[in-house]
Short mmCIF file of C-alpha atoms in Angstrom, two decimals:
data_model
loop_
_atom_site.label_atom_id
_atom_site.label_comp_id
_atom_site.label_asym_id
_atom_site.label_seq_id
_atom_site.Cartn_x
_atom_site.Cartn_y
_atom_site.Cartn_z
CA MET O 1 -11.35 -26.65 7.72
CA THR O 2 -10.53 -27.52 4.21
CA ILE O 3 -7.26 -27.02 2.23
CA ALA O 4 -8.76 -24.33 0.11
CA ASP O 5 -9.64 -22.64 3.28
CA TRP O 6 -6.26 -23.01 4.65
CA LEU O 7 -4.76 -21.34 1.27
CA LEU O 8 -7.26 -18.44 1.30
CA LEU O 9 -6.55 -18.10 4.98
CA VAL O 10 -2.82 -17.79 4.15
CA ALA O 11 -3.31 -15.63 0.84
CA ARG O 12 -5.15 -13.45 3.62
CA TRP O 13 -2.35 -13.13 6.10
CA LEU O 14 0.46 -12.85 3.30
CA HIS O 15 -2.07 -9.65 1.98
CA LEU O 16 -2.31 -7.97 5.16
CA LEU O 17 1.28 -8.77 6.12
CA ALA O 18 2.35 -7.23 2.75
CA ALA O 19 0.17 -4.06 3.62
CA VAL O 20 1.30 -3.46 6.80
CA ALA O 21 4.87 -3.71 6.01
CA TRP O 22 4.52 -1.24 3.37
CA VAL O 23 2.18 1.33 5.21
CA GLY O 24 3.59 0.84 8.70
CA GLY O 25 7.37 1.11 7.12
CA SER O 26 6.03 4.27 5.27
CA ILE O 27 4.89 5.68 8.58
CA LEU O 28 8.12 4.98 10.12
CA PHE O 29 10.23 6.21 7.38
CA LEU O 30 8.36 9.68 7.14
CA THR O 31 7.79 10.15 10.90
CA VAL O 32 11.01 8.81 12.44
CA LEU O 33 13.92 8.23 9.96
CA ARG O 34 13.51 11.24 8.29
CA PRO O 35 13.28 13.75 11.14
CA ALA O 36 16.02 11.95 13.07
CA LEU O 37 18.24 12.35 9.94
CA SER O 38 17.47 15.62 9.08
CA GLY O 39 20.29 18.04 9.42
CA ALA O 40 22.78 15.00 10.27
CA SER O 41 26.17 14.56 8.76
CA GLY O 42 25.74 12.18 5.71
CA GLU O 43 21.93 12.75 5.73
CA ALA O 44 21.67 12.34 1.77
CA THR O 45 23.70 9.22 2.03
CA LEU O 46 21.92 7.31 4.79
CA SER O 47 18.44 8.56 3.53
CA GLY O 48 19.59 7.27 0.37
CA LEU O 49 20.55 3.81 1.47
CA ALA O 50 17.44 3.41 3.81
CA GLY O 51 15.09 4.92 0.99
CA ARG O 52 16.61 1.78 -1.19
CA GLU O 53 16.12 -0.93 1.06
CA PHE O 54 12.76 0.32 2.04
CA ARG O 55 12.01 0.52 -1.82
CA ASN O 56 13.15 -3.47 -2.02
CA LEU O 57 10.65 -4.01 0.66
CA VAL O 58 8.15 -2.11 -1.35
CA ASP O 59 8.46 -4.06 -4.73
CA VAL O 60 8.06 -7.39 -2.89
CA ALA O 61 4.98 -6.37 -0.84
CA ILE O 62 3.50 -4.91 -4.25
CA THR O 63 4.12 -8.28 -5.76
CA ILE O 64 2.41 -10.11 -2.95
CA LEU O 65 -0.44 -7.62 -2.66
CA LEU O 66 -1.21 -8.14 -6.70
CA PHE O 67 -0.84 -12.00 -6.62
CA THR O 68 -3.06 -12.40 -3.31
CA GLY O 69 -5.42 -9.59 -4.09
CA VAL O 70 -6.28 -11.42 -7.24
CA ILE O 71 -7.06 -14.66 -5.32
CA LEU O 72 -8.97 -12.86 -2.58
CA SER O 73 -10.95 -10.73 -5.06
CA VAL O 74 -12.11 -13.93 -7.01
CA ASN O 75 -13.11 -15.74 -3.88
CA ARG O 76 -14.94 -13.05 -2.51
CA LEU O 77 -16.85 -11.96 -5.90
CA THR O 78 -17.44 -15.62 -6.60
CA SER O 79 -19.16 -16.47 -3.17
CA GLY O 80 -22.54 -15.01 -3.93
CA HIS O 81 -22.45 -12.86 -1.04
CA ALA O 82 -20.62 -10.01 -2.94
CA THR O 83 -23.25 -6.95 -3.25
CA VAL O 84 -23.49 -3.87 -5.31
CA ALA O 85 -21.58 -1.86 -2.47
CA TYR O 86 -18.89 -4.77 -2.13
CA GLY O 87 -18.05 -4.18 -5.54
CA VAL O 88 -17.93 -0.61 -5.78
CA VAL O 89 -15.87 -0.30 -2.71
CA LEU O 90 -13.56 -3.01 -4.01
CA GLY O 91 -13.31 -1.21 -7.44
CA LEU O 92 -12.36 2.27 -5.34
CA LYS O 93 -9.94 0.24 -3.44
CA ILE O 94 -8.29 -1.23 -6.65
CA ALA O 95 -8.08 2.00 -8.03
CA LEU O 96 -6.03 3.65 -5.30
CA ALA O 97 -3.96 0.67 -4.76
CA VAL O 98 -2.96 1.23 -8.77
CA GLY O 99 -2.24 4.67 -8.35
CA MET O 100 0.22 3.58 -5.37
CA PHE O 101 1.70 1.22 -7.53
CA TYR O 102 2.06 3.99 -10.38
CA LEU O 103 3.47 6.41 -7.94
CA VAL O 104 6.34 3.47 -6.81
CA TRP O 105 7.04 1.81 -10.31
CA PHE O 106 7.08 4.93 -12.79
CA ARG O 107 7.26 8.60 -10.53
CA GLY O 108 8.76 7.28 -7.56
CA ARG O 109 11.82 5.76 -9.64
CA ARG O 110 12.61 9.78 -9.74
CA ARG O 111 13.67 11.62 -6.84
CA THR O 112 10.69 13.45 -5.25
CA SER O 113 11.61 16.91 -4.17
CA GLY O 114 11.10 17.95 -0.50
CA ALA O 115 10.51 21.35 1.16
CA GLY O 116 12.45 24.14 -0.35
CA GLU O 117 13.91 22.21 -3.11
CA ALA O 118 13.36 23.80 -6.62
CA GLU O 119 11.25 21.68 -8.70
CA PRO O 120 11.38 21.45 -12.51
CA GLY O 121 10.25 24.67 -13.91
CA GLY O 122 11.41 26.74 -10.95
CA GLY O 123 8.21 26.02 -8.62
CA ARG O 124 8.69 24.90 -4.93
CA VAL O 125 6.82 22.12 -3.48
CA PRO O 126 5.92 22.30 0.16
CA ARG O 127 7.11 19.02 1.94
CA THR O 128 3.38 18.23 2.51
CA PHE O 129 2.82 17.38 -0.94
CA THR O 130 5.54 15.12 -1.84
CA ALA O 131 4.68 11.65 -3.64
CA ASN O 132 5.95 9.80 -0.29
CA ASN O 133 3.13 11.51 1.78
CA LEU O 134 0.54 11.02 -0.88
CA LEU O 135 1.75 7.42 -0.85
CA LEU O 136 1.22 7.14 2.76
CA ALA O 137 -2.40 8.74 2.50
CA LEU O 138 -3.52 6.13 -0.13
CA GLY O 139 -2.12 3.65 1.95
CA ILE O 140 -4.06 4.57 5.14
CA ALA O 141 -7.20 4.76 2.76
CA VAL O 142 -6.60 1.64 1.35
CA LEU O 143 -6.34 0.10 4.79
CA PHE O 144 -9.69 1.59 5.66
CA LEU O 145 -11.30 0.41 2.38
CA ALA O 146 -10.21 -2.97 3.24
CA ASP O 147 -11.87 -2.96 6.66
CA LEU O 148 -14.79 -1.88 5.03
CA LEU O 149 -14.94 -4.60 2.84
CA GLY O 150 -14.77 -6.94 5.37
CA THR O 151 -17.51 -5.45 7.00
CA LEU O 152 -19.65 -5.38 4.17
CA PHE O 153 -18.96 -8.91 3.42
CA GLU O 154 -19.71 -9.83 7.10
CA ALA O 155 -23.00 -8.22 6.83
CA ALA O 156 -24.25 -9.70 3.60
CA LEU O 157 -23.25 -13.07 5.35
CA LEU O 158 -25.61 -12.40 7.90
CA GLY O 159 -28.22 -10.99 5.93
CA SER O 160 -28.50 -7.59 7.15
#
């Protein structure tokens, strides 16, 4: 393996690690931490502290994902093995990731409402339709598309 191969391996590993930290952390936060704190004394304080620390992790993950994503995309797209299908799936993955970044950086800076909390304008939003749940769904979709990209690239390498 060349130095360039090792650098690409490290970039892929960092990209995967950042994605797993963000999506896995979201799963833990929404399915374990939030229910465990529900109704506990000091719930808002503890949830706020955990949310702030998790946001710091997400900010670092986003930085790593952006940097490594550019490197990996350029590498694959210039390899001569990227098909039209690969480009379409990559475009969809990037669009969903940009949507996630938007939710975190712009919408996520405001407090999202949960079940039974009043929304601006007097409406109520069920807990299912929160920005955090949307982020998790998008993150899971992005991980699926990443795996699909790997499969498409391998198929192109094998000539199938």
